[in-house]
Amino acid sequence: MEEKALQTQVAELNRKVDLLLEYVNQQRLKTNQLEDLVSDMSIVGKDIYDTAVEELDNRMVNFDLDQVKGLVLRILRNVGNMNNFLEMFESVTDLMKDAGPIFNEVVIDFTKKLNELDQKGYFEFFAETGKIFDNIISHYSPSDVKELADNVVTIMETVRSATQPEMMTALNNGLKIYGSMEMENVPEYSILKVMRELNKPEMKRGLGFFVTFIKNMAAETNKN
């Protein structure tokens, strides 16, 4: 009985030893594979480095390790800034996504408005207005424009004076009277009849207005 138990223990011990040897063998194989991989990577890395150095040398590129180190350090120092920039970029991207539909609506409304203006003839009107400026430019010389610029203040003062209410009323009355006259049936006046007409109150007021107007115009001319 004891001999059988001893054999069982020996068999169990042999099994464990076999497992241990198998594990050691697997680890040795893995170590060999890792060493082979490291060796291959070293060869590949050396080839890449040699190729890069040769290519840079052929292209006459000076590779300063101190500058590369400084660049790496600057990148590391500005990691926070780069993160802030990326966050800002993400925010702008989100804003563009949110504003996209609004922008599309604005474009659609703007297009509709342009179409409405086109239907009303605005663009055709402005195109014809351009011809007006073309005619003005082709008709007047630069010296004419210069003279206009020199006298624009006088012209504006004249226009302002002519558009005063009393002046507009007088001009309107004159146009009404002229329009009511029958130019083809104007009566003829002899000198004697003219003399009699001059004695009428309305003619005297008319002559007074005319004489006063001439005198004031002469006085204004003398001032200038």
Coordinates of N, CA and C in Angstrom, one line a residue:
M1 N 0.8 -1.2 0.0 CA 0.0 0.0 0.0 C 0.9 1.2 0.0
E2 N 1.9 1.3 0.8 CA 2.8 2.4 0.9 C 3.6 2.5 -0.4
E3 N 3.9 1.4 -1.0 CA 4.7 1.4 -2.3 C 3.8 2.0 -3.4
K4 N 2.5 1.7 -3.4 CA 1.6 2.2 -4.4 C 1.5 3.8 -4.3
A5 N 1.4 4.2 -3.0 CA 1.3 5.7 -2.8 C 2.5 6.4 -3.2
L6 N 3.7 5.7 -2.9 CA 5.0 6.3 -3.3 C 5.1 6.4 -4.8
Q7 N 4.6 5.4 -5.6 CA 4.6 5.5 -7.0 C 3.7 6.6 -7.6
T8 N 2.6 6.7 -6.9 CA 1.7 7.8 -7.3 C 2.3 9.2 -7.1
Q9 N 3.0 9.4 -6.0 CA 3.7 10.7 -5.7 C 4.8 10.9 -6.8
V10 N 5.5 9.8 -7.1 CA 6.6 10.0 -8.1 C 6.0 10.3 -9.4
A11 N 4.9 9.7 -9.8 CA 4.3 10.0 -11.1 C 3.8 11.4 -11.1
E12 N 3.2 11.9 -10.0 CA 2.7 13.3 -10.0 C 3.9 14.2 -10.0
L13 N 5.0 13.9 -9.4 CA 6.2 14.7 -9.4 C 6.8 14.8 -10.8
N14 N 6.8 13.6 -11.5 CA 7.3 13.6 -12.9 C 6.4 14.5 -13.8
R15 N 5.1 14.4 -13.6 CA 4.2 15.2 -14.4 C 4.4 16.7 -14.2
K16 N 4.6 17.1 -13.0 CA 4.9 18.5 -12.7 C 6.2 19.0 -13.3
V17 N 7.2 18.0 -13.2 CA 8.5 18.4 -13.8 C 8.4 18.5 -15.3
D18 N 7.6 17.6 -15.9 CA 7.4 17.8 -17.4 C 6.7 19.1 -17.7
L19 N 5.7 19.5 -16.9 CA 5.0 20.7 -17.1 C 6.0 21.9 -17.0
L20 N 6.8 21.8 -16.0 CA 7.8 22.9 -15.7 C 8.8 23.0 -16.9
L21 N 9.3 21.8 -17.4 CA 10.2 21.8 -18.5 C 9.5 22.4 -19.8
E22 N 8.3 22.0 -19.9 CA 7.5 22.5 -21.1 C 7.4 24.0 -21.0
Y23 N 7.1 24.5 -19.8 CA 6.9 26.0 -19.7 C 8.2 26.7 -19.9
V24 N 9.3 26.1 -19.4 CA 10.7 26.7 -19.6 C 11.0 26.7 -21.1
N25 N 10.7 25.7 -21.7 CA 11.0 25.6 -23.2 C 10.2 26.6 -24.0
Q26 N 8.9 26.8 -23.6 CA 8.1 27.8 -24.2 C 8.6 29.2 -24.0
Q27 N 9.0 29.5 -22.8 CA 9.6 30.8 -22.5 C 10.9 31.0 -23.3
R28 N 11.7 29.9 -23.4 CA 12.9 30.1 -24.2 C 12.6 30.4 -25.6
L29 N 11.5 29.7 -26.2 CA 11.2 30.0 -27.5 C 10.7 31.4 -27.7
K30 N 9.9 31.9 -26.7 CA 9.4 33.3 -26.8 C 10.5 34.2 -26.7
T31 N 11.5 33.9 -25.8 CA 12.6 34.8 -25.7 C 13.4 34.9 -27.0
N32 N 13.6 33.7 -27.6 CA 14.3 33.7 -28.9 C 13.6 34.5 -30.0
Q33 N 12.2 34.3 -30.0 CA 11.4 35.1 -31.0 C 11.5 36.6 -30.7
L34 N 11.5 37.0 -29.4 CA 11.6 38.4 -29.1 C 13.0 38.9 -29.5
E35 N 14.0 38.1 -29.2 CA 15.3 38.6 -29.6 C 15.4 38.7 -31.2
D36 N 14.8 37.7 -31.9 CA 14.9 37.8 -33.3 C 14.1 39.1 -33.8
L37 N 13.0 39.3 -33.2 CA 12.2 40.5 -33.6 C 13.0 41.8 -33.3
V38 N 13.6 41.9 -32.1 CA 14.4 43.0 -31.8 C 15.5 43.2 -32.8
S39 N 16.2 42.1 -33.1 CA 17.3 42.1 -34.1 C 16.8 42.6 -35.5
D40 N 15.6 42.1 -35.9 CA 15.1 42.5 -37.2 C 14.7 44.0 -37.2
M41 N 14.1 44.4 -36.1 CA 13.7 45.8 -36.0 C 14.9 46.7 -35.9
S42 N 16.0 46.2 -35.3 CA 17.2 47.0 -35.3 C 17.7 47.2 -36.7
I43 N 17.7 46.1 -37.4 CA 18.2 46.1 -38.8 C 17.4 47.1 -39.7
V44 N 16.0 46.9 -39.5 CA 15.1 47.8 -40.3 C 15.3 49.3 -39.9
G45 N 15.4 49.5 -38.6 CA 15.5 50.9 -38.1 C 16.8 51.5 -38.6
K46 N 17.9 50.7 -38.6 CA 19.2 51.2 -39.1 C 19.1 51.5 -40.6
D47 N 18.4 50.6 -41.3 CA 18.3 50.9 -42.7 C 17.5 52.1 -43.0
I48 N 16.4 52.3 -42.2 CA 15.6 53.5 -42.4 C 16.4 54.8 -42.0
Y49 N 17.2 54.7 -40.9 CA 18.0 55.8 -40.5 C 19.0 56.2 -41.6
D50 N 19.7 55.1 -42.1 CA 20.7 55.3 -43.1 C 20.1 55.9 -44.4
T51 N 18.9 55.4 -44.8 CA 18.3 55.9 -46.0 C 17.9 57.4 -45.8
A52 N 17.3 57.7 -44.6 CA 16.9 59.1 -44.3 C 18.1 60.0 -44.3
V53 N 19.2 59.6 -43.7 CA 20.4 60.4 -43.7 C 20.9 60.6 -45.1
E54 N 20.9 59.6 -45.9 CA 21.4 59.7 -47.3 C 20.5 60.6 -48.1
E55 N 19.2 60.4 -47.9 CA 18.2 61.3 -48.7 C 18.4 62.7 -48.3
L56 N 18.5 63.0 -47.0 CA 18.7 64.4 -46.6 C 20.0 65.0 -47.1
D57 N 21.0 64.1 -47.1 CA 22.3 64.6 -47.6 C 22.2 64.9 -49.1
N58 N 21.5 64.0 -49.8 CA 21.4 64.3 -51.3 C 20.6 65.6 -51.5
R59 N 19.6 65.9 -50.7 CA 18.9 67.1 -50.9 C 19.5 68.3 -50.2
M60 N 20.6 68.1 -49.6 CA 21.4 69.2 -49.0 C 20.6 69.8 -47.8
V61 N 20.0 68.9 -47.0 CA 19.2 69.4 -45.9 C 20.0 69.2 -44.6
N62 N 20.3 70.3 -43.9 CA 21.0 70.2 -42.7 C 20.1 69.9 -41.5
F63 N 20.4 68.8 -40.8 CA 19.6 68.3 -39.8 C 20.3 68.6 -38.4
D64 N 19.8 69.6 -37.7 CA 20.4 70.0 -36.4 C 19.6 69.4 -35.3
L65 N 20.3 68.5 -34.6 CA 19.6 67.8 -33.5 C 19.2 68.7 -32.4
D66 N 19.9 69.8 -32.2 CA 19.6 70.8 -31.1 C 18.2 71.5 -31.5
Q67 N 18.1 71.8 -32.8 CA 16.8 72.4 -33.2 C 15.7 71.4 -33.0
V68 N 15.9 70.2 -33.4 CA 14.8 69.2 -33.2 C 14.5 69.0 -31.7
K69 N 15.5 69.0 -30.9 CA 15.2 68.9 -29.5 C 14.5 70.1 -29.0
G70 N 14.9 71.3 -29.5 CA 14.1 72.5 -29.1 C 12.7 72.5 -29.5
L71 N 12.5 72.0 -30.8 CA 11.1 71.8 -31.3 C 10.3 70.9 -30.4
V72 N 10.8 69.8 -30.1 CA 10.1 68.8 -29.2 C 9.8 69.5 -27.9
L73 N 10.7 70.2 -27.3 CA 10.5 70.9 -26.0 C 9.4 71.9 -26.1
R74 N 9.4 72.7 -27.2 CA 8.4 73.7 -27.4 C 7.0 73.0 -27.6
I75 N 7.0 71.9 -28.3 CA 5.7 71.2 -28.4 C 5.2 70.7 -27.1
L76 N 6.1 70.2 -26.3 CA 5.7 69.7 -24.9 C 5.2 70.8 -24.0
R77 N 5.9 72.0 -24.2 CA 5.5 73.1 -23.3 C 4.2 73.7 -23.8
N78 N 3.8 73.5 -25.0 CA 2.6 74.1 -25.5 C 1.4 73.1 -25.7
V79 N 1.6 72.0 -25.0 CA 0.5 70.9 -25.1 C -0.8 71.5 -24.6
G80 N -0.8 72.4 -23.6 CA -2.0 73.0 -23.1 C -2.6 73.9 -24.1
N81 N -1.7 74.7 -24.8 CA -2.2 75.6 -25.8 C -2.8 74.9 -27.0
M82 N -2.2 73.7 -27.4 CA -2.7 72.9 -28.5 C -4.1 72.3 -28.1
N83 N -4.2 71.9 -26.8 CA -5.5 71.4 -26.4 C -6.6 72.5 -26.4
N84 N -6.2 73.7 -26.0 CA -7.1 74.8 -26.1 C -7.5 75.1 -27.5
F85 N -6.6 75.1 -28.4 CA -6.9 75.3 -29.8 C -7.8 74.3 -30.4
L86 N -7.5 73.0 -30.0 CA -8.4 71.9 -30.5 C -9.8 72.1 -29.9
E87 N -9.9 72.5 -28.7 CA -11.2 72.7 -28.1 C -12.0 73.9 -28.8
M88 N -11.2 74.9 -29.1 CA -11.8 76.0 -29.8 C -12.2 75.6 -31.2
F89 N -11.4 74.8 -31.8 CA -11.8 74.3 -33.2 C -13.0 73.5 -33.1
E90 N -13.1 72.6 -32.1 CA -14.3 71.8 -31.9 C -15.6 72.7 -31.7
S91 N -15.4 73.8 -30.9 CA -16.5 74.7 -30.6 C -16.9 75.4 -31.9
V92 N -15.9 75.8 -32.7 CA -16.3 76.5 -34.0 C -17.0 75.5 -34.9
T93 N -16.5 74.2 -34.9 CA -17.2 73.2 -35.8 C -18.6 73.0 -35.3
D94 N -18.8 72.9 -34.0 CA -20.2 72.7 -33.5 C -21.1 73.9 -33.8
L95 N -20.5 75.2 -33.7 CA -21.2 76.4 -34.1 C -21.6 76.4 -35.5
M96 N -20.7 75.9 -36.4 CA -21.0 75.9 -37.8 C -22.1 74.9 -38.1
K97 N -22.1 73.8 -37.4 CA -23.1 72.8 -37.6 C -24.5 73.4 -37.1
D98 N -24.5 74.1 -36.0 CA -25.7 74.7 -35.5 C -26.2 75.8 -36.4
A99 N -25.2 76.6 -36.9 CA -25.6 77.8 -37.7 C -25.8 77.4 -39.2
G100 N -25.5 76.2 -39.6 CA -25.7 75.8 -41.0 C -27.1 76.0 -41.4
P101 N -28.1 75.5 -40.7 CA -29.5 75.6 -41.2 C -29.9 77.1 -41.2
I102 N -29.5 77.9 -40.2 CA -29.8 79.3 -40.2 C -29.2 80.0 -41.5
F103 N -27.9 79.7 -41.7 CA -27.3 80.3 -42.9 C -28.0 79.9 -44.2
N104 N -28.4 78.6 -44.3 CA -29.1 78.2 -45.5 C -30.4 79.0 -45.6
E105 N -31.1 79.2 -44.5 CA -32.4 80.0 -44.6 C -32.1 81.4 -45.1
V106 N -31.0 82.0 -44.6 CA -30.6 83.4 -45.0 C -30.3 83.4 -46.5
V107 N -29.6 82.4 -47.0 CA -29.3 82.4 -48.4 C -30.5 82.2 -49.2
I108 N -31.4 81.4 -48.7 CA -32.7 81.2 -49.5 C -33.5 82.5 -49.5
D109 N -33.6 83.1 -48.4 CA -34.4 84.4 -48.3 C -33.7 85.5 -49.2
F110 N -32.4 85.5 -49.2 CA -31.7 86.5 -50.0 C -31.9 86.2 -51.5
T111 N -31.9 84.9 -51.8 CA -32.1 84.5 -53.2 C -33.5 84.9 -53.7
K112 N -34.5 84.7 -52.8 CA -35.9 85.1 -53.1 C -36.0 86.6 -53.3
K113 N -35.3 87.3 -52.4 CA -35.4 88.8 -52.5 C -34.8 89.3 -53.8
L114 N -33.7 88.7 -54.2 CA -33.1 89.0 -55.5 C -34.0 88.7 -56.6
N115 N -34.7 87.6 -56.5 CA -35.6 87.2 -57.6 C -36.8 88.2 -57.6
E116 N -37.2 88.6 -56.4 CA -38.3 89.6 -56.4 C -37.9 90.9 -57.0
L117 N -36.7 91.4 -56.7 CA -36.2 92.6 -57.2 C -36.1 92.5 -58.8
D118 N -35.6 91.3 -59.2 CA -35.5 91.1 -60.6 C -36.8 91.2 -61.3
Q119 N -37.9 90.6 -60.7 CA -39.2 90.6 -61.3 C -39.8 92.0 -61.4
K120 N -39.4 92.8 -60.4 CA -39.9 94.2 -60.4 C -39.1 95.1 -61.3
G121 N -38.0 94.6 -61.9 CA -37.3 95.4 -62.8 C -36.2 96.2 -62.3
Y122 N -35.8 96.0 -61.0 CA -34.7 96.8 -60.4 C -33.4 96.7 -61.2
F123 N -33.0 95.5 -61.5 CA -31.7 95.3 -62.1 C -31.7 95.9 -63.5
E124 N -32.8 95.8 -64.2 CA -32.9 96.4 -65.6 C -32.8 97.9 -65.4
F125 N -33.5 98.4 -64.4 CA -33.5 99.9 -64.2 C -32.1 100.4 -63.9
F126 N -31.4 99.7 -63.0 CA -30.0 100.1 -62.7 C -29.1 99.9 -63.9
A127 N -29.3 98.9 -64.8 CA -28.5 98.8 -66.0 C -28.8 99.9 -66.9
E128 N -30.0 100.4 -67.1 CA -30.3 101.5 -67.9 C -29.7 102.8 -67.3
T129 N -29.7 102.9 -65.9 CA -29.2 104.1 -65.3 C -27.7 104.2 -65.6
G130 N -27.0 103.0 -65.7 CA -25.6 103.0 -66.0 C -25.4 103.7 -67.4
K131 N -26.3 103.5 -68.3 CA -26.2 104.2 -69.6 C -26.2 105.7 -69.5
I132 N -27.0 106.2 -68.5 CA -27.0 107.6 -68.3 C -25.7 108.2 -67.9
F133 N -25.0 107.5 -67.0 CA -23.7 107.9 -66.6 C -22.7 107.7 -67.8
D134 N -22.9 106.7 -68.6 CA -22.0 106.6 -69.8 C -22.2 107.8 -70.7
N135 N -23.4 108.2 -70.9 CA -23.7 109.3 -71.8 C -23.1 110.6 -71.2
I136 N -23.2 110.8 -69.9 CA -22.6 112.0 -69.3 C -21.1 112.0 -69.4
I137 N -20.5 110.8 -69.1 CA -19.0 110.8 -69.2 C -18.5 111.0 -70.6
S138 N -19.3 110.5 -71.6 CA -18.8 110.6 -73.0 C -19.1 112.0 -73.5
H139 N -20.1 112.7 -72.9 CA -20.5 114.1 -73.4 C -19.6 115.2 -72.8
Y140 N -19.3 115.0 -71.5 CA -18.5 116.1 -70.8 C -17.1 115.7 -70.7
S141 N -16.2 116.7 -70.8 CA -14.8 116.4 -70.7 C -14.4 116.6 -69.2
P142 N -13.2 116.2 -68.8 CA -12.7 116.4 -67.4 C -12.7 117.8 -67.0
S143 N -12.4 118.7 -68.0 CA -12.4 120.2 -67.6 C -13.8 120.6 -67.3
D144 N -14.8 120.1 -68.0 CA -16.2 120.5 -67.7 C -16.6 120.0 -66.2
V145 N -16.1 118.8 -65.9 CA -16.4 118.3 -64.6 C -15.7 119.1 -63.5
K146 N -14.5 119.6 -63.8 CA -13.7 120.4 -62.9 C -14.5 121.8 -62.7
E147 N -15.0 122.4 -63.8 CA -15.7 123.6 -63.6 C -17.0 123.4 -62.8
L148 N -17.6 122.2 -63.0 CA -18.8 121.9 -62.2 C -18.5 121.8 -60.8
A149 N -17.3 121.2 -60.5 CA -16.9 121.0 -59.1 C -16.6 122.4 -58.5
D150 N -16.0 123.3 -59.3 CA -15.7 124.6 -58.8 C -16.9 125.4 -58.5
N151 N -18.0 125.2 -59.2 CA -19.2 126.0 -59.0 C -20.3 125.2 -58.4
V152 N -20.0 124.1 -57.8 CA -21.1 123.3 -57.2 C -21.8 123.9 -56.0
V153 N -21.0 124.7 -55.3 CA -21.6 125.4 -54.1 C -22.6 126.5 -54.6
T154 N -22.2 127.2 -55.6 CA -23.1 128.2 -56.2 C -24.4 127.6 -56.8
I155 N -24.2 126.4 -57.4 CA -25.3 125.7 -58.0 C -26.3 125.2 -56.9
M156 N -25.7 124.7 -55.8 CA -26.5 124.2 -54.7 C -27.2 125.4 -54.0
E157 N -26.6 126.5 -53.9 CA -27.2 127.7 -53.3 C -28.4 128.1 -54.2
T158 N -28.2 128.1 -55.5 CA -29.2 128.5 -56.4 C -30.4 127.6 -56.3
V159 N -30.1 126.3 -56.3 CA -31.2 125.3 -56.2 C -31.9 125.4 -54.8
R160 N -31.2 125.7 -53.8 CA -31.9 125.9 -52.5 C -32.8 127.1 -52.5
S161 N -32.3 128.2 -53.1 CA -33.1 129.4 -53.1 C -34.3 129.2 -54.0
A162 N -34.1 128.5 -55.1 CA -35.2 128.3 -56.0 C -36.3 127.4 -55.5
T163 N -35.9 126.5 -54.5 CA -36.9 125.6 -53.9 C -37.5 126.1 -52.7
Q164 N -37.3 127.4 -52.3 CA -38.0 127.9 -51.2 C -39.5 128.0 -51.5
P165 N -40.4 127.9 -50.4 CA -41.8 127.8 -50.7 C -42.4 129.0 -51.5
E166 N -41.9 130.2 -51.2 CA -42.4 131.4 -51.9 C -42.0 131.4 -53.4
M167 N -40.7 130.9 -53.6 CA -40.3 130.8 -55.0 C -41.0 129.7 -55.8
M168 N -41.3 128.6 -55.1 CA -42.0 127.5 -55.8 C -43.5 128.0 -56.1
T169 N -44.1 128.8 -55.1 CA -45.4 129.3 -55.4 C -45.5 130.2 -56.5
A170 N -44.5 131.2 -56.6 CA -44.4 132.1 -57.7 C -44.2 131.4 -59.0
L171 N -43.3 130.4 -59.0 CA -43.0 129.7 -60.3 C -44.3 128.9 -60.7
N172 N -45.0 128.3 -59.7 CA -46.2 127.6 -60.1 C -47.3 128.5 -60.6
N173 N -47.4 129.7 -60.0 CA -48.4 130.6 -60.5 C -48.0 131.0 -62.0
G174 N -46.7 131.3 -62.2 CA -46.3 131.7 -63.5 C -46.6 130.6 -64.6
L175 N -46.4 129.4 -64.2 CA -46.6 128.3 -65.1 C -48.1 128.1 -65.4
K176 N -48.9 128.3 -64.3 CA -50.4 128.2 -64.5 C -50.9 129.3 -65.5
I177 N -50.4 130.5 -65.3 CA -50.8 131.6 -66.1 C -50.4 131.4 -67.6
Y178 N -49.1 130.9 -67.7 CA -48.6 130.6 -69.1 C -49.5 129.5 -69.7
G179 N -49.8 128.5 -68.9 CA -50.6 127.4 -69.5 C -52.0 127.8 -69.8
S180 N -52.6 128.9 -69.1 CA -53.9 129.3 -69.4 C -54.0 130.3 -70.6
M181 N -52.9 130.8 -71.0 CA -52.9 131.7 -72.1 C -53.1 131.0 -73.5
E182 N -53.9 131.6 -74.3 CA -54.1 131.1 -75.7 C -53.0 131.7 -76.6
M183 N -51.9 131.1 -76.8 CA -50.8 131.6 -77.6 C -51.2 132.0 -79.0
E184 N -52.1 131.2 -79.6 CA -52.5 131.5 -81.0 C -53.5 132.7 -81.1
N185 N -54.1 133.1 -80.0 CA -55.1 134.2 -80.0 C -54.7 135.3 -79.1
V186 N -53.4 135.7 -79.1 CA -53.0 136.8 -78.3 C -53.5 138.1 -78.9
P187 N -54.1 138.9 -78.1 CA -54.7 140.2 -78.7 C -53.5 141.2 -79.0
E188 N -53.8 142.0 -80.0 CA -52.8 143.0 -80.4 C -53.1 144.3 -79.7
Y189 N -52.0 145.0 -79.3 CA -52.1 146.2 -78.5 C -51.4 147.3 -79.3
S190 N -52.1 148.4 -79.4 CA -51.4 149.6 -80.0 C -50.7 150.4 -78.9
I191 N -49.9 151.4 -79.3 CA -49.2 152.1 -78.3 C -50.2 152.9 -77.4
L192 N -51.3 153.4 -78.0 CA -52.2 154.1 -77.2 C -52.9 153.2 -76.2
K193 N -53.2 152.0 -76.7 CA -53.9 151.0 -75.8 C -53.0 150.6 -74.7
V194 N -51.7 150.4 -75.0 CA -50.7 150.1 -74.0 C -50.6 151.2 -72.9
M195 N -50.7 152.4 -73.4 CA -50.6 153.5 -72.4 C -51.8 153.5 -71.5
R196 N -53.0 153.2 -72.1 CA -54.2 153.1 -71.2 C -54.0 151.9 -70.2
E197 N -53.5 150.8 -70.7 CA -53.3 149.6 -69.8 C -52.3 149.9 -68.7
L198 N -51.3 150.8 -69.0 CA -50.3 151.1 -68.0 C -50.9 151.8 -66.8
N199 N -52.0 152.5 -67.0 CA -52.7 153.3 -65.9 C -53.5 152.4 -65.0
K200 N -53.7 151.1 -65.3 CA -54.4 150.2 -64.5 C -53.6 149.8 -63.3
P201 N -54.2 149.6 -62.1 CA -53.5 149.3 -60.9 C -52.6 148.0 -61.0
E202 N -53.2 147.0 -61.6 CA -52.4 145.7 -61.7 C -51.2 145.9 -62.6
M203 N -51.3 146.7 -63.6 CA -50.1 147.0 -64.5 C -49.1 147.8 -63.7
K204 N -49.5 148.8 -62.9 CA -48.6 149.6 -62.1 C -47.9 148.7 -61.1
R205 N -48.6 147.7 -60.5 CA -47.9 146.8 -59.6 C -46.9 145.9 -60.3
G206 N -47.3 145.5 -61.5 CA -46.4 144.7 -62.3 C -45.2 145.4 -62.7
L207 N -45.3 146.7 -63.1 CA -44.2 147.5 -63.5 C -43.3 147.8 -62.2
G208 N -44.0 148.0 -61.1 CA -43.2 148.2 -59.9 C -42.4 146.9 -59.5
F209 N -43.0 145.8 -59.7 CA -42.3 144.5 -59.4 C -41.1 144.4 -60.3
F210 N -41.3 144.7 -61.6 CA -40.3 144.5 -62.6 C -39.1 145.4 -62.3
V211 N -39.4 146.7 -62.0 CA -38.4 147.7 -61.8 C -37.6 147.4 -60.5
T212 N -38.4 147.0 -59.5 CA -37.7 146.6 -58.2 C -36.8 145.4 -58.4
F213 N -37.3 144.4 -59.2 CA -36.5 143.2 -59.5 C -35.2 143.6 -60.2
I214 N -35.3 144.5 -61.2 CA -34.1 144.9 -62.0 C -33.1 145.6 -61.1
K215 N -33.6 146.5 -60.2 CA -32.7 147.3 -59.4 C -32.0 146.4 -58.4
N216 N -32.8 145.4 -57.8 CA -32.1 144.5 -56.8 C -31.1 143.6 -57.5
M217 N -31.4 143.2 -58.7 CA -30.4 142.4 -59.4 C -29.2 143.1 -59.7
A218 N -29.3 144.4 -60.1 CA -28.2 145.2 -60.4 C -27.3 145.5 -59.1
A219 N -28.0 145.7 -58.0 CA -27.3 145.9 -56.7 C -26.6 144.6 -56.3
E220 N -27.2 143.5 -56.5 CA -26.5 142.2 -56.1 C -25.3 142.0 -57.0
T221 N -25.5 142.3 -58.3 CA -24.3 142.2 -59.2 C -23.2 143.1 -58.8
N222 N -23.5 144.3 -58.4 CA -22.4 145.2 -58.0 C -21.7 144.7 -56.8
K223 N -22.4 144.0 -55.9 CA -21.8 143.4 -54.7 C -20.8 142.4 -55.1
N224 N -21.1 141.5 -56.0 CA -20.2 140.5 -56.4 C -19.0 141.0 -57.3

